[in-house]
Coordinates of C-alpha atoms and ligand atoms in Angstrom, one line a residue:
M1 CA 21.9 2.4 23.1
N2 CA 19.6 -0.3 24.1
R3 CA 16.2 0.7 22.6
T4 CA 14.7 -2.8 23.7
V5 CA 11.1 -2.1 25.4
R6 CA 10.4 -4.5 28.0
L7 CA 7.6 -3.5 29.9
I8 CA 5.8 -5.1 32.7
I9 CA 2.4 -3.7 32.6
A10 CA 0.5 -4.8 35.9
S11 CA -0.7 -1.4 37.5
T12 CA -4.3 -2.0 37.0
F13 CA -4.8 -5.6 37.5
F14 CA -7.9 -6.5 39.2
A15 CA -9.2 -10.4 39.8
L16 CA -10.5 -11.2 36.4
A17 CA -12.9 -13.4 37.9
A18 CA -15.0 -10.6 39.7
G19 CA -15.7 -9.2 36.1
P20 CA -19.7 -8.4 35.6
I21 CA -21.2 -8.3 32.5
H22 CA -21.3 -11.0 30.0
A23 CA -21.3 -14.7 31.3
A24 CA -18.6 -15.7 29.0
G25 CA -18.6 -18.7 26.4
P26 CA -17.9 -21.5 28.5
E27 CA -20.1 -20.3 31.7
A28 CA -19.6 -23.5 33.7
I29 CA -15.5 -22.8 33.5
E30 CA -14.6 -21.3 36.6
A31 CA -11.2 -18.5 35.7
V32 CA -7.7 -19.4 36.7
P33 CA -5.3 -16.9 37.7
M34 CA -3.8 -15.3 34.9
P35 CA 0.1 -16.8 34.3
D36 CA 3.0 -14.6 32.4
V37 CA 2.0 -13.5 29.7
A38 CA 4.7 -12.1 27.5
I39 CA 3.6 -10.4 24.0
Y40 CA 6.2 -9.9 21.4
H41 CA 5.3 -7.3 19.5
L42 CA 5.7 -5.2 15.9
E43 CA 4.2 -1.7 15.8
G44 CA 1.6 -1.0 14.2
R45 CA 1.0 -4.9 13.7
R46 CA -1.7 -7.5 14.9
S47 CA 0.1 -7.9 18.1
E48 CA -2.2 -4.4 19.4
R49 CA -4.7 -7.0 19.6
I50 CA -3.0 -8.4 22.3
V51 CA -2.0 -5.7 24.3
W52 CA -5.5 -4.1 23.9
L53 CA -7.3 -7.2 25.2
M54 CA -4.9 -7.2 27.7
E55 CA -5.8 -3.5 28.3
E56 CA -9.4 -4.2 28.5
L57 CA -8.9 -6.6 31.4
G58 CA -6.8 -4.5 33.1
A59 CA -4.4 -8.1 33.4
P60 CA -0.8 -7.5 33.6
Y61 CA 1.6 -8.5 30.7
E62 CA 5.3 -7.7 29.5
L63 CA 5.6 -6.2 25.8
I64 CA 8.5 -7.2 24.0
F65 CA 10.2 -5.2 20.7
E66 CA 12.5 -2.9 19.4
R67 CA 11.3 0.7 20.0
G68 CA 11.0 2.2 16.0
D69 CA 12.9 -0.9 15.1
L70 CA 10.8 -3.5 13.3
A71 CA 13.8 -5.6 12.1
G72 CA 15.0 -5.5 15.6
S73 CA 11.3 -6.6 16.6
M74 CA 11.4 -9.4 14.8
A75 CA 14.8 -10.7 15.7
K76 CA 13.5 -11.1 18.9
I77 CA 10.5 -12.9 17.9
R78 CA 12.7 -15.1 15.9
A79 CA 14.5 -15.9 18.5
V80 CA 11.8 -17.3 20.7
N81 CA 10.1 -18.7 17.1
P82 CA 12.0 -19.6 14.5
D83 CA 9.4 -21.6 12.6
V84 CA 6.7 -18.8 11.6
P85 CA 8.0 -15.5 13.5
M86 CA 4.9 -13.7 13.3
A87 CA 3.7 -10.9 15.5
P88 CA 1.6 -11.3 17.5
T89 CA 4.0 -14.2 19.0
V90 CA 2.9 -14.8 22.6
I91 CA 4.5 -16.9 25.6
I92 CA 1.5 -17.9 28.3
D93 CA 2.6 -19.9 30.8
G94 CA 6.1 -20.9 29.0
Q95 CA 3.8 -22.3 26.2
V96 CA 4.7 -20.4 22.6
L97 CA 1.5 -19.5 20.8
V98 CA 0.5 -17.9 17.4
E99 CA -2.7 -16.9 15.9
S100 CA -4.3 -13.7 17.4
G101 CA -8.0 -15.2 17.2
A102 CA -6.9 -18.3 19.1
I103 CA -4.3 -16.2 21.4
I104 CA -7.7 -13.8 22.9
E105 CA -9.8 -17.3 23.2
V106 CA -6.9 -18.9 24.9
I107 CA -6.4 -15.9 27.2
L108 CA -10.5 -15.1 27.7
N109 CA -11.4 -18.9 28.1
R110 CA -9.0 -19.5 30.4
Y111 CA -8.4 -16.9 32.5
A112 CA -11.6 -14.2 32.6
P113 CA -14.4 -16.5 31.0
D114 CA -17.1 -13.8 32.0
R115 CA -15.5 -11.0 30.3
L116 CA -15.6 -9.8 26.6
Q117 CA -17.9 -12.4 25.4
P118 CA -21.4 -12.7 24.9
A119 CA -23.5 -15.4 27.0
L120 CA -23.0 -19.1 25.4
H121 CA -26.9 -19.6 24.3
T122 CA -27.3 -15.7 22.4
T123 CA -27.4 -15.1 18.8
D124 CA -24.9 -11.8 20.2
Y125 CA -23.0 -15.0 20.9
A126 CA -23.1 -16.9 17.7
N127 CA -22.2 -13.5 15.6
H128 CA -19.5 -12.5 18.2
L129 CA -17.7 -15.7 17.1
M130 CA -18.1 -15.5 13.1
W131 CA -16.7 -11.8 13.5
M132 CA -13.7 -13.2 15.7
H133 CA -12.8 -15.7 12.8
F134 CA -14.2 -13.5 9.8
A135 CA -11.5 -10.6 10.9
E136 CA -8.9 -13.3 9.5
G137 CA -10.3 -16.2 7.9
S138 CA -12.0 -14.5 5.5
L139 CA -11.8 -10.2 5.5
A140 CA -7.6 -9.9 6.0
A141 CA -7.3 -12.9 3.7
R142 CA -9.2 -11.1 0.6
L143 CA -7.7 -7.9 1.6
F144 CA -4.4 -9.0 1.2
S145 CA -4.8 -11.1 -1.8
D146 CA -7.0 -8.2 -3.6
Y147 CA -4.2 -5.6 -2.5
R148 CA -1.3 -8.3 -3.7
A149 CA -3.1 -8.6 -7.3
W150 CA -4.3 -5.3 -8.0
L151 CA -0.7 -3.7 -7.9
R152 CA 0.2 -6.0 -10.6
E153 CA -3.0 -5.4 -12.0
P154 CA -5.7 -3.0 -11.3
P155 CA -9.1 -4.4 -12.0
T156 CA -11.8 -3.2 -14.3
E157 CA -14.9 -4.3 -12.9
R158 CA -16.0 -6.1 -9.4
S159 CA -15.4 -9.6 -9.0
R160 CA -17.8 -12.5 -9.3
L161 CA -16.6 -13.7 -6.0
V162 CA -16.2 -12.4 -3.0
D163 CA -13.8 -9.4 -2.9
S164 CA -12.6 -7.5 -0.3
E165 CA -15.4 -5.0 -1.2
A166 CA -17.9 -7.3 -0.5
T167 CA -16.1 -8.4 2.8
V168 CA -16.0 -4.8 4.1
Q169 CA -19.7 -4.6 2.8
Y170 CA -21.0 -7.3 4.9
A171 CA -18.9 -5.5 7.8
E172 CA -20.9 -2.2 7.2
N173 CA -24.4 -4.2 7.0
F174 CA -23.9 -5.5 10.3
L175 CA -23.0 -2.5 11.8
A176 CA -25.8 -0.6 10.2
K177 CA -28.0 -2.8 12.6
N178 CA -25.6 -3.4 15.7
A179 CA -23.8 -1.1 18.3
W180 CA -20.6 -3.7 18.2
F181 CA -19.5 -6.8 16.7
G182 CA -19.9 -8.2 19.5
G183 CA -23.8 -7.2 19.1
T184 CA -25.1 -5.6 21.9
N185 CA -21.9 -4.8 23.6
F186 CA -18.0 -4.4 22.9
T187 CA -16.3 -8.0 22.8
S188 CA -12.8 -9.1 21.7
A189 CA -14.8 -9.8 17.9
D190 CA -14.4 -5.7 18.0
I191 CA -10.8 -6.2 18.8
M192 CA -9.8 -8.7 15.8
M193 CA -11.8 -6.6 13.3
V194 CA -10.1 -3.0 13.9
F195 CA -6.7 -4.2 11.8
P196 CA -8.3 -5.5 9.1
L197 CA -10.8 -2.6 8.3
N198 CA -8.0 -0.6 9.1
V199 CA -5.9 -1.8 6.9
A200 CA -8.7 -1.9 4.1
T201 CA -8.5 2.0 4.4
A202 CA -5.4 2.9 5.0
L203 CA -4.2 0.9 1.4
N204 CA -7.2 2.4 -0.1
I205 CA -8.2 -1.2 -1.4
V206 CA -11.6 0.2 -0.4
D207 CA -13.3 3.9 -0.5
V208 CA -13.8 4.8 3.5
A209 CA -16.8 7.1 2.2
Q210 CA -18.9 3.8 1.1
F211 CA -19.0 2.6 4.7
P212 CA -20.1 5.1 7.1
H213 CA -21.1 2.6 10.0
V214 CA -17.4 1.1 9.8
A215 CA -16.5 4.7 10.6
A216 CA -18.6 5.8 13.1
W217 CA -17.9 2.0 15.1
K218 CA -13.8 3.1 14.4
K219 CA -14.4 6.6 16.3
K220 CA -16.2 4.8 19.3
I221 CA -13.1 2.5 19.6
E222 CA -11.0 4.9 19.1
G223 CA -12.7 6.8 22.3
R224 CA -12.1 3.8 24.5
G225 CA -9.1 4.3 27.5
A226 CA -8.0 0.9 26.3
Y227 CA -7.4 1.6 23.3
Q228 CA -5.7 4.6 23.9
R229 CA -3.5 2.4 26.8
M230 CA -2.6 0.4 24.0
L231 CA -1.6 3.2 21.6
A232 CA 0.6 4.5 24.6
V233 CA 2.5 1.9 25.1
A234 CA 2.7 -0.5 21.6
R235 CA 2.7 2.7 18.9
P236 CA 4.1 5.2 21.9
D237 CA 5.9 7.1 18.0
G238 CA 2.5 7.5 16.9
Ligands
GSH301 N1 -3.5 -14.8 11.0 C1 -2.2 -14.5 12.2 C2 -2.0 -13.0 11.2 C3 -0.2 -12.9 11.6 C4 0.8 -11.9 10.7 O1 0.5 -12.2 9.9 N2 1.3 -10.9 11.5 C5 1.9 -9.9 10.3 C6 2.0 -8.8 11.1 S1 0.6 -8.1 11.1 C7 3.2 -10.8 10.1 O2 4.0 -11.3 11.7 N3 4.2 -11.0 9.4 C8 5.3 -11.1 9.3 C9 5.6 -12.2 8.1 O3 4.3 -12.6 7.7 O4 6.7 -12.4 7.8 C10 -2.7 -13.6 13.0 O5 -4.0 -13.1 13.1 O6 -2.3 -13.9 14.4

């Protein structure tokens, strides 16, 4: 049986330019209509960020993966992106892109400039952008390098360098004073931060009990309709 999943998801699409609440980063730029967006996906991986983003926006997208078959999904990615077959690989209007943070910024800044980003001249904007980049640049990078090193040689004391625990503690301290990684409102920074913070606890790199504000934020995330819709299409078998 061919289990390739090619979902075209468009039912809740609405005029992005009419979105409310936040003036976006590049406020002067007018939204242009959303073109075809194809998301090459691995279940449970970073490509969920882009699916979730599109669900938050109510925008249409095509989702391509082999259900329950990571190798099969990876073969599909390799077919369109042989040089760096990574999830997400996204094709926007015919252009092949990697790096989830950059993909999110392209989609928001070009097609939804009034959504999921704080206004440019606010402290929230600077914090939002910092967490957008911290998620991969510091948090995921240190989590995975510590994890690999600690598998070979478990640590006997905390590092004097900024280790995994320090990066998660930094997130915890921020959430003690702010509702979201976007500051006052949920933004795409929250979308970026979920994957590495889940990795931190799922792989037992840090102790979940030490980070109650992160745990409370995760509960709020799981209550979002768009997050639930993402799970239903991108992780259909749980
Ligand atoms: N910094 C990249 C990381 C992408 C990445 O490493 N994705 C993983 C899945 S979560 C992957 O494709 N791994 C396959 C590999 O590295 O060969 C991003 O945020 O998109």
